[in-house]
Amino acid sequence: METSNKALTFSLKKLFYIWFIIGITSFGGGAITQFLIQDKFIYEYRWITEEEYTTIIGIGQITPGINTLAYTILIGRKLAGFRGSVLSVLGLVIPSATITLALSAAYLSVNQYPVVQNALKAAFASIFGISIITNWRNIRPILRHGKQEGLLPLFSFLLIIVITAILYRVFNFSVILLYLIGSCAGIFIYKFIIKKKPRLPK
Amino acid sequence: MIYWCLFFLTVLKAVLFSTGGFGPLPSLHTDFLANGWATEKQFAEAIAIGQIAPGPNGLWVVSLTNLSGGLIGAILGAIALILPPFFILLVRKFYARVRYAPSTQGVLDGMVLVVSTFSIVVLANIFFNRSPDVILLLIAVISAALAATKRVSVNLILLVSAVAGALLLH
């Protein structure tokens, strides 16, 4: 009963408030932020369905910038039009960016202490280690798909990885040029090497 | 004025031509170092601060633009970070028609492979350029191993690493 009352009482103020709360409590990066978005909008307030959220994630994959912000914009758009989009982004970004700035300022005032520098150095080492796993998780489904299609698609995907690293590290290719090369190579692989329909979402 | 314009457009370009929280890293790393706006050390610091702070992954960019350009830099960085995702309102209109097209999947997969490779190369570059000792190497390896198990929260890994660094590094 309480949930259905909440669902009926949508307002822009409440929309902003929910994003604001997510913005100040989502310690732990994008995964935690997404978890909180699902928790609030799908399960607590029921303003969007699981299916709608899945579609939003799909569209977010072909949008530039931070995916989570793109999801925020679409959820806001669905609930209250363009005003809802803007309000949602600001609600999420203002508190989290302010805390980021406060942390940066705090760091600048204490960064002369070796203990602080060492703590941050170690945190970065940890992020480097974690990022290898995160990026591997991004790459793995593509390589797995390539493997299912045969050795040539798998080899082609691996070639994109190796060539990207060489062109960037050794020949200092511009980043935008490499994005273009990667995209064109991907199109070529799907059009002429795999020659099947791409995998559909479950 | 020209400096701030260039600064804003550089961040905007990096975000516009990338996807995900660490997507803008390679482009920003190249441009900020070339323009002398940030050092490798500042990149490492900004990424660490961004990870500790709440919110989406990409907010490390706000920390970087703050460390390199002060408050104005941070505001410009935040605006450049917010604008490109609005592109989703356009994408939404034709998404249904292109979502299963081979070209769409090709572009997505190609981009993901390039961005992921970049991110690892750039982070490795920053990490190894600072001549890490055995303790830092161990922290990186153990963090990767713990993250791979999915059993330990990333926040906890970061916190324990920072404490270990404060206590063990000299």
Short mmCIF file of C-alpha atoms in Angstrom, two decimals:
data_model
loop_
_atom_site.label_atom_id
_atom_site.label_comp_id
_atom_site.label_asym_id
_atom_site.label_seq_id
_atom_site.Cartn_x
_atom_site.Cartn_y
_atom_site.Cartn_z
CA MET A 1 0.00 0.00 0.00
CA GLU A 2 2.80 2.33 0.96
CA THR A 3 4.60 1.59 -2.30
CA SER A 4 1.54 2.33 -4.45
CA ASN A 5 1.04 5.66 -2.66
CA LYS A 6 4.64 6.52 -3.41
CA ALA A 7 4.13 5.58 -7.05
CA LEU A 8 1.18 7.96 -7.31
CA THR A 9 2.95 10.92 -5.82
CA PHE A 10 5.47 11.74 -8.51
CA SER A 11 6.81 15.27 -8.48
CA LEU A 12 9.83 17.05 -9.95
CA LYS A 13 10.96 17.89 -6.45
CA LYS A 14 10.90 14.24 -5.47
CA LEU A 15 12.68 13.26 -8.68
CA PHE A 16 15.50 15.69 -7.92
CA TYR A 17 15.63 14.54 -4.29
CA ILE A 18 15.98 10.86 -5.25
CA TRP A 19 18.84 11.60 -7.65
CA PHE A 20 20.45 13.83 -5.02
CA ILE A 21 20.34 10.99 -2.47
CA ILE A 22 21.82 8.58 -5.03
CA GLY A 23 24.50 11.20 -5.77
CA ILE A 24 25.69 11.45 -2.18
CA THR A 25 25.41 7.78 -1.24
CA SER A 26 26.77 5.95 -4.27
CA PHE A 27 30.30 5.35 -2.99
CA GLY A 28 31.94 2.66 -5.12
CA GLY A 29 31.54 3.90 -8.69
CA GLY A 30 29.18 3.12 -11.54
CA ALA A 31 28.11 -0.35 -10.39
CA ILE A 32 26.87 0.95 -7.04
CA THR A 33 25.19 3.94 -8.71
CA GLN A 34 23.34 1.60 -11.08
CA PHE A 35 22.35 -0.63 -8.19
CA LEU A 36 20.80 2.35 -6.37
CA ILE A 37 19.02 3.54 -9.53
CA GLN A 38 17.39 0.12 -9.96
CA ASP A 39 16.56 -0.02 -6.27
CA LYS A 40 14.84 3.38 -6.19
CA PHE A 41 13.17 3.70 -9.59
CA ILE A 42 12.20 0.10 -10.33
CA TYR A 43 11.61 -1.54 -6.96
CA GLU A 44 10.85 1.23 -4.45
CA TYR A 45 8.91 3.83 -6.45
CA ARG A 46 8.02 1.64 -9.45
CA TRP A 47 8.22 4.58 -11.83
CA ILE A 48 9.94 2.45 -14.49
CA THR A 49 9.86 -1.27 -15.22
CA GLU A 50 12.77 -3.72 -15.50
CA GLU A 51 12.14 -3.97 -19.25
CA GLU A 52 12.26 -0.19 -19.68
CA TYR A 53 15.51 -0.09 -17.75
CA THR A 54 17.02 -2.84 -19.94
CA THR A 55 16.15 -0.83 -23.05
CA ILE A 56 17.68 2.27 -21.47
CA ILE A 57 20.92 0.35 -20.85
CA GLY A 58 20.95 -0.85 -24.48
CA ILE A 59 20.58 2.69 -25.82
CA GLY A 60 23.23 3.89 -23.35
CA GLN A 61 25.82 1.63 -24.96
CA ILE A 62 25.83 3.65 -28.19
CA THR A 63 25.90 7.03 -26.50
CA PRO A 64 29.06 9.04 -25.84
CA GLY A 65 30.19 9.90 -22.33
CA ILE A 66 29.43 8.36 -18.98
CA ASN A 67 26.81 5.62 -19.41
CA THR A 68 25.24 6.22 -16.00
CA LEU A 69 24.56 9.86 -16.91
CA ALA A 70 22.95 8.71 -20.14
CA TYR A 71 20.65 6.36 -18.17
CA THR A 72 19.84 9.24 -15.82
CA ILE A 73 18.87 11.47 -18.76
CA LEU A 74 16.56 8.86 -20.27
CA ILE A 75 14.87 8.02 -16.96
CA GLY A 76 14.30 11.74 -16.35
CA ARG A 77 13.01 12.16 -19.92
CA LYS A 78 10.56 9.29 -19.48
CA LEU A 79 9.23 10.65 -16.20
CA ALA A 80 9.07 14.39 -16.87
CA GLY A 81 10.31 15.25 -20.37
CA PHE A 82 13.39 17.37 -21.05
CA ARG A 83 13.02 19.18 -17.72
CA GLY A 84 13.13 15.81 -16.01
CA SER A 85 16.34 14.93 -17.88
CA VAL A 86 18.12 18.11 -16.83
CA LEU A 87 16.86 17.90 -13.27
CA SER A 88 17.93 14.27 -12.96
CA VAL A 89 21.46 14.89 -14.23
CA LEU A 90 21.91 17.90 -11.97
CA GLY A 91 20.50 15.99 -9.02
CA LEU A 92 23.03 13.21 -9.52
CA VAL A 93 26.05 15.27 -10.50
CA ILE A 94 25.85 18.29 -8.18
CA PRO A 95 26.34 16.38 -4.89
CA SER A 96 28.84 13.85 -6.21
CA ALA A 97 30.90 16.47 -8.10
CA THR A 98 30.86 18.70 -4.99
CA ILE A 99 32.18 15.85 -2.85
CA THR A 100 34.82 15.10 -5.53
CA LEU A 101 35.88 18.76 -5.45
CA ALA A 102 35.94 18.76 -1.64
CA LEU A 103 38.14 15.66 -1.68
CA SER A 104 40.45 17.26 -4.27
CA ALA A 105 40.68 20.42 -2.16
CA ALA A 106 41.31 18.39 0.98
CA TYR A 107 44.00 16.47 -0.86
CA LEU A 108 45.68 19.68 -2.04
CA SER A 109 45.87 20.92 1.54
CA VAL A 110 47.48 17.75 2.88
CA ASN A 111 49.41 16.43 -0.12
CA GLN A 112 52.72 17.64 1.30
CA TYR A 113 52.57 14.86 3.89
CA PRO A 114 54.34 11.71 2.64
CA VAL A 115 51.80 9.49 4.37
CA VAL A 116 48.97 11.00 2.28
CA GLN A 117 50.97 10.69 -0.95
CA ASN A 118 51.80 7.09 -0.12
CA ALA A 119 48.15 6.26 0.61
CA LEU A 120 47.07 7.74 -2.72
CA LYS A 121 49.95 6.01 -4.56
CA ALA A 122 48.76 2.70 -3.12
CA ALA A 123 45.12 3.51 -3.97
CA PHE A 124 46.18 4.15 -7.57
CA ALA A 125 48.13 0.86 -7.67
CA SER A 126 44.94 -0.85 -6.50
CA ILE A 127 42.85 0.95 -9.15
CA PHE A 128 45.35 -0.13 -11.81
CA GLY A 129 44.96 -3.77 -10.72
CA ILE A 130 41.17 -3.53 -10.56
CA SER A 131 41.00 -1.77 -13.95
CA ILE A 132 42.74 -4.71 -15.61
CA ILE A 133 39.92 -6.96 -14.39
CA THR A 134 37.22 -4.39 -15.30
CA ASN A 135 38.54 -3.98 -18.83
CA TRP A 136 39.03 -7.71 -19.23
CA ARG A 137 35.35 -8.15 -18.32
CA ASN A 138 34.46 -5.66 -21.07
CA ILE A 139 36.62 -7.45 -23.64
CA ARG A 140 35.79 -11.05 -22.65
CA PRO A 141 32.21 -11.27 -24.07
CA ILE A 142 33.47 -9.97 -27.43
CA LEU A 143 36.31 -12.51 -27.54
CA ARG A 144 33.92 -15.26 -26.42
CA HIS A 145 31.53 -14.31 -29.22
CA GLY A 146 34.44 -14.31 -31.68
CA LYS A 147 35.49 -17.77 -30.49
CA GLN A 148 31.95 -19.10 -30.99
CA GLU A 149 32.05 -17.86 -34.56
CA GLY A 150 35.40 -19.48 -35.34
CA LEU A 151 39.11 -18.84 -35.21
CA LEU A 152 39.15 -16.05 -37.79
CA PRO A 153 36.70 -13.73 -35.96
CA LEU A 154 38.51 -14.41 -32.68
CA PHE A 155 41.87 -13.64 -34.30
CA SER A 156 40.40 -10.46 -35.84
CA PHE A 157 39.19 -9.19 -32.47
CA LEU A 158 42.58 -9.98 -30.90
CA LEU A 159 44.25 -8.14 -33.77
CA ILE A 160 42.27 -4.97 -32.94
CA ILE A 161 43.61 -5.15 -29.36
CA VAL A 162 47.24 -5.70 -30.41
CA ILE A 163 47.19 -3.10 -33.20
CA THR A 164 45.54 -0.51 -30.92
CA ALA A 165 48.27 -0.99 -28.29
CA ILE A 166 51.07 -0.77 -30.89
CA LEU A 167 49.66 2.23 -32.80
CA TYR A 168 49.05 4.14 -29.58
CA ARG A 169 52.20 3.23 -27.67
CA VAL A 170 54.77 3.06 -30.47
CA PHE A 171 53.43 5.32 -33.22
CA ASN A 172 51.50 7.82 -31.04
CA PHE A 173 48.38 7.63 -33.20
CA SER A 174 45.69 10.13 -32.24
CA VAL A 175 42.96 8.73 -30.03
CA ILE A 176 40.12 9.78 -32.33
CA LEU A 177 41.80 8.13 -35.31
CA LEU A 178 42.10 4.92 -33.33
CA TYR A 179 38.41 5.05 -32.35
CA LEU A 180 37.59 5.35 -36.05
CA ILE A 181 39.92 2.50 -37.00
CA GLY A 182 38.43 0.31 -34.24
CA SER A 183 34.86 1.06 -35.32
CA CYS A 184 35.61 0.43 -39.01
CA ALA A 185 37.43 -2.80 -38.14
CA GLY A 186 34.40 -3.88 -36.06
CA ILE A 187 32.02 -3.17 -38.96
CA PHE A 188 34.30 -5.08 -41.34
CA ILE A 189 34.40 -8.10 -39.00
CA TYR A 190 30.61 -8.22 -38.62
CA LYS A 191 29.91 -7.59 -42.31
CA PHE A 192 32.51 -9.79 -43.97
CA ILE A 193 34.03 -12.22 -41.46
CA ILE A 194 31.20 -13.24 -39.15
CA LYS A 195 28.46 -12.84 -41.80
CA LYS A 196 25.74 -13.69 -39.29
CA LYS A 197 23.27 -11.60 -37.37
CA PRO A 198 24.84 -10.16 -34.23
CA ARG A 199 23.95 -11.66 -30.87
CA LEU A 200 20.59 -10.58 -29.54
CA PRO A 201 20.09 -9.59 -25.93
CA LYS A 202 18.55 -12.25 -23.69
CA MET B 1 39.88 33.25 -22.61
CA ILE B 2 41.42 31.22 -25.43
CA TYR B 3 42.99 28.95 -22.80
CA TRP B 4 39.65 28.19 -21.14
CA CYS B 5 37.95 27.68 -24.49
CA LEU B 6 40.64 25.25 -25.57
CA PHE B 7 40.58 23.60 -22.16
CA PHE B 8 36.80 23.09 -22.33
CA LEU B 9 36.85 21.86 -25.93
CA THR B 10 39.68 19.43 -25.15
CA VAL B 11 37.68 17.83 -22.32
CA LEU B 12 34.49 17.91 -24.38
CA LYS B 13 36.24 16.17 -27.30
CA ALA B 14 37.61 13.48 -24.99
CA VAL B 15 34.15 12.75 -23.52
CA LEU B 16 32.31 13.06 -26.84
CA PHE B 17 34.50 10.49 -28.58
CA SER B 18 34.47 7.92 -25.82
CA THR B 19 32.15 5.91 -23.70
CA GLY B 20 32.23 4.83 -20.05
CA GLY B 21 33.95 6.33 -17.03
CA PHE B 22 37.52 5.70 -18.14
CA GLY B 23 36.80 6.21 -21.86
CA PRO B 24 38.10 9.81 -21.93
CA LEU B 25 41.35 8.82 -20.19
CA PRO B 26 43.57 8.13 -23.27
CA SER B 27 42.54 11.32 -25.05
CA LEU B 28 42.83 13.50 -21.93
CA HIS B 29 46.15 11.91 -21.04
CA THR B 30 47.59 12.72 -24.49
CA ASP B 31 46.21 16.28 -24.67
CA PHE B 32 46.76 17.37 -21.06
CA LEU B 33 50.37 16.17 -21.05
CA ALA B 34 51.06 17.73 -24.48
CA ASN B 35 49.63 21.09 -23.32
CA GLY B 36 51.40 20.92 -19.98
CA TRP B 37 48.07 21.16 -18.11
CA ALA B 38 48.67 18.13 -15.90
CA THR B 39 51.39 15.70 -14.89
CA GLU B 40 51.34 11.91 -14.73
CA LYS B 41 51.22 12.30 -10.94
CA GLN B 42 48.10 14.47 -11.14
CA PHE B 43 46.42 11.88 -13.36
CA ALA B 44 47.11 9.17 -10.79
CA GLU B 45 45.85 11.42 -7.97
CA ALA B 46 42.71 12.48 -9.84
CA ILE B 47 41.80 8.90 -10.70
CA ALA B 48 42.32 7.80 -7.08
CA ILE B 49 40.22 10.72 -5.73
CA GLY B 50 37.51 10.07 -8.35
CA GLN B 51 37.27 6.45 -7.28
CA ILE B 52 36.97 7.34 -3.60
CA ALA B 53 34.21 9.92 -4.25
CA PRO B 54 30.55 8.90 -4.78
CA GLY B 55 28.70 9.06 -8.10
CA PRO B 56 29.39 7.75 -11.59
CA ASN B 57 32.89 6.51 -12.53
CA GLY B 58 33.78 9.42 -14.79
CA LEU B 59 33.87 12.06 -12.06
CA TRP B 60 37.64 11.63 -11.83
CA VAL B 61 37.61 14.08 -14.78
CA VAL B 62 36.23 16.77 -12.44
CA SER B 63 39.04 16.05 -10.01
CA LEU B 64 41.63 16.21 -12.82
CA THR B 65 40.28 19.49 -14.21
CA ASN B 66 40.21 20.85 -10.66
CA LEU B 67 43.83 19.86 -9.98
CA SER B 68 44.97 21.35 -13.29
CA GLY B 69 42.66 24.37 -13.69
CA GLY B 70 41.29 25.18 -10.24
CA LEU B 71 37.59 25.86 -9.66
CA ILE B 72 36.97 27.25 -13.17
CA GLY B 73 38.63 24.18 -14.63
CA ALA B 74 36.44 21.93 -12.48
CA ILE B 75 33.22 23.69 -13.54
CA LEU B 76 34.21 23.51 -17.22
CA GLY B 77 35.17 19.86 -16.76
CA ALA B 78 31.81 19.07 -15.16
CA ILE B 79 29.89 20.80 -17.98
CA ALA B 80 31.95 18.97 -20.62
CA LEU B 81 31.19 15.73 -18.80
CA ILE B 82 27.44 16.34 -18.62
CA LEU B 83 26.73 17.51 -22.19
CA PRO B 84 27.67 14.49 -24.39
CA PRO B 85 25.36 11.97 -22.66
CA PHE B 86 22.41 14.16 -23.78
CA PHE B 87 23.16 12.69 -27.20
CA ILE B 88 21.12 9.73 -25.91
CA LEU B 89 17.93 11.71 -26.56
CA LEU B 90 18.79 11.64 -30.27
CA VAL B 91 20.00 8.04 -30.25
CA ARG B 92 16.71 7.01 -28.62
CA LYS B 93 14.78 8.12 -31.70
CA PHE B 94 16.46 5.74 -34.12
CA TYR B 95 17.74 3.06 -31.73
CA ALA B 96 14.94 0.59 -32.51
CA ARG B 97 15.89 0.64 -36.20
CA VAL B 98 19.65 0.12 -35.75
CA ARG B 99 19.98 -1.90 -32.55
CA TYR B 100 20.39 -5.31 -34.26
CA ALA B 101 22.21 -4.11 -37.39
CA PRO B 102 25.61 -5.79 -37.85
CA SER B 103 27.24 -2.39 -38.34
CA THR B 104 25.93 -1.16 -34.97
CA GLN B 105 27.31 -4.22 -33.19
CA GLY B 106 30.57 -3.84 -35.13
CA VAL B 107 30.99 -0.21 -34.09
CA LEU B 108 30.17 -1.05 -30.46
CA ASP B 109 32.53 -4.02 -30.25
CA GLY B 110 35.32 -2.20 -32.10
CA MET B 111 35.00 0.80 -29.79
CA VAL B 112 34.92 -1.34 -26.64
CA LEU B 113 38.07 -3.21 -27.73
CA VAL B 114 39.91 0.03 -28.51
CA VAL B 115 38.78 1.89 -25.36
CA SER B 116 39.53 -1.06 -23.06
CA THR B 117 42.98 -1.59 -24.58
CA PHE B 118 43.68 2.13 -24.31
CA SER B 119 42.63 2.30 -20.70
CA ILE B 120 44.94 -0.53 -19.69
CA VAL B 121 47.86 0.89 -21.70
CA VAL B 122 47.43 4.41 -20.30
CA LEU B 123 46.99 3.29 -16.68
CA ALA B 124 50.00 0.96 -17.05
CA ASN B 125 51.95 3.88 -18.46
CA ILE B 126 51.11 6.11 -15.48
CA PHE B 127 51.77 3.28 -13.03
CA PHE B 128 55.14 2.14 -14.39
CA ASN B 129 56.43 5.66 -15.15
CA ARG B 130 56.40 6.30 -11.41
CA SER B 131 58.84 3.41 -10.82
CA PRO B 132 56.65 1.30 -8.53
CA ASP B 133 58.41 -0.74 -5.85
CA VAL B 134 57.61 -4.31 -4.83
CA ILE B 135 54.90 -3.21 -2.38
CA LEU B 136 52.99 -1.24 -5.03
CA LEU B 137 53.31 -4.11 -7.50
CA LEU B 138 51.96 -6.48 -4.86
CA ILE B 139 49.05 -4.13 -4.08
CA ALA B 140 48.16 -4.01 -7.80
CA VAL B 141 48.32 -7.80 -8.19
CA ILE B 142 46.40 -8.56 -4.98
CA SER B 143 43.73 -5.93 -5.83
CA ALA B 144 43.29 -7.48 -9.28
CA ALA B 145 43.02 -10.97 -7.78
CA LEU B 146 40.47 -9.86 -5.15
CA ALA B 147 38.41 -7.94 -7.73
CA ALA B 148 38.38 -11.03 -9.96
CA THR B 149 36.81 -13.11 -7.17
CA LYS B 150 33.83 -10.66 -6.97
CA ARG B 151 33.65 -11.52 -3.26
CA VAL B 152 35.30 -8.41 -1.87
CA SER B 153 33.83 -4.93 -2.28
CA VAL B 154 35.92 -2.59 -4.42
CA ASN B 155 35.59 0.09 -1.72
CA LEU B 156 37.14 -2.25 0.82
CA ILE B 157 40.00 -3.14 -1.54
CA LEU B 158 40.73 0.56 -2.10
CA LEU B 159 40.53 1.38 1.59
CA VAL B 160 42.83 -1.46 2.67
CA SER B 161 45.27 -0.58 -0.15
CA ALA B 162 45.41 3.07 0.92
CA VAL B 163 45.99 2.12 4.56
CA ALA B 164 48.65 -0.41 3.53
CA GLY B 165 50.35 2.28 1.42
CA ALA B 166 50.31 4.79 4.27
CA LEU B 167 51.82 2.24 6.66
CA LEU B 168 54.28 0.36 4.44
CA LEU B 169 55.58 2.83 1.83
CA HIS B 170 58.48 5.15 2.63
#
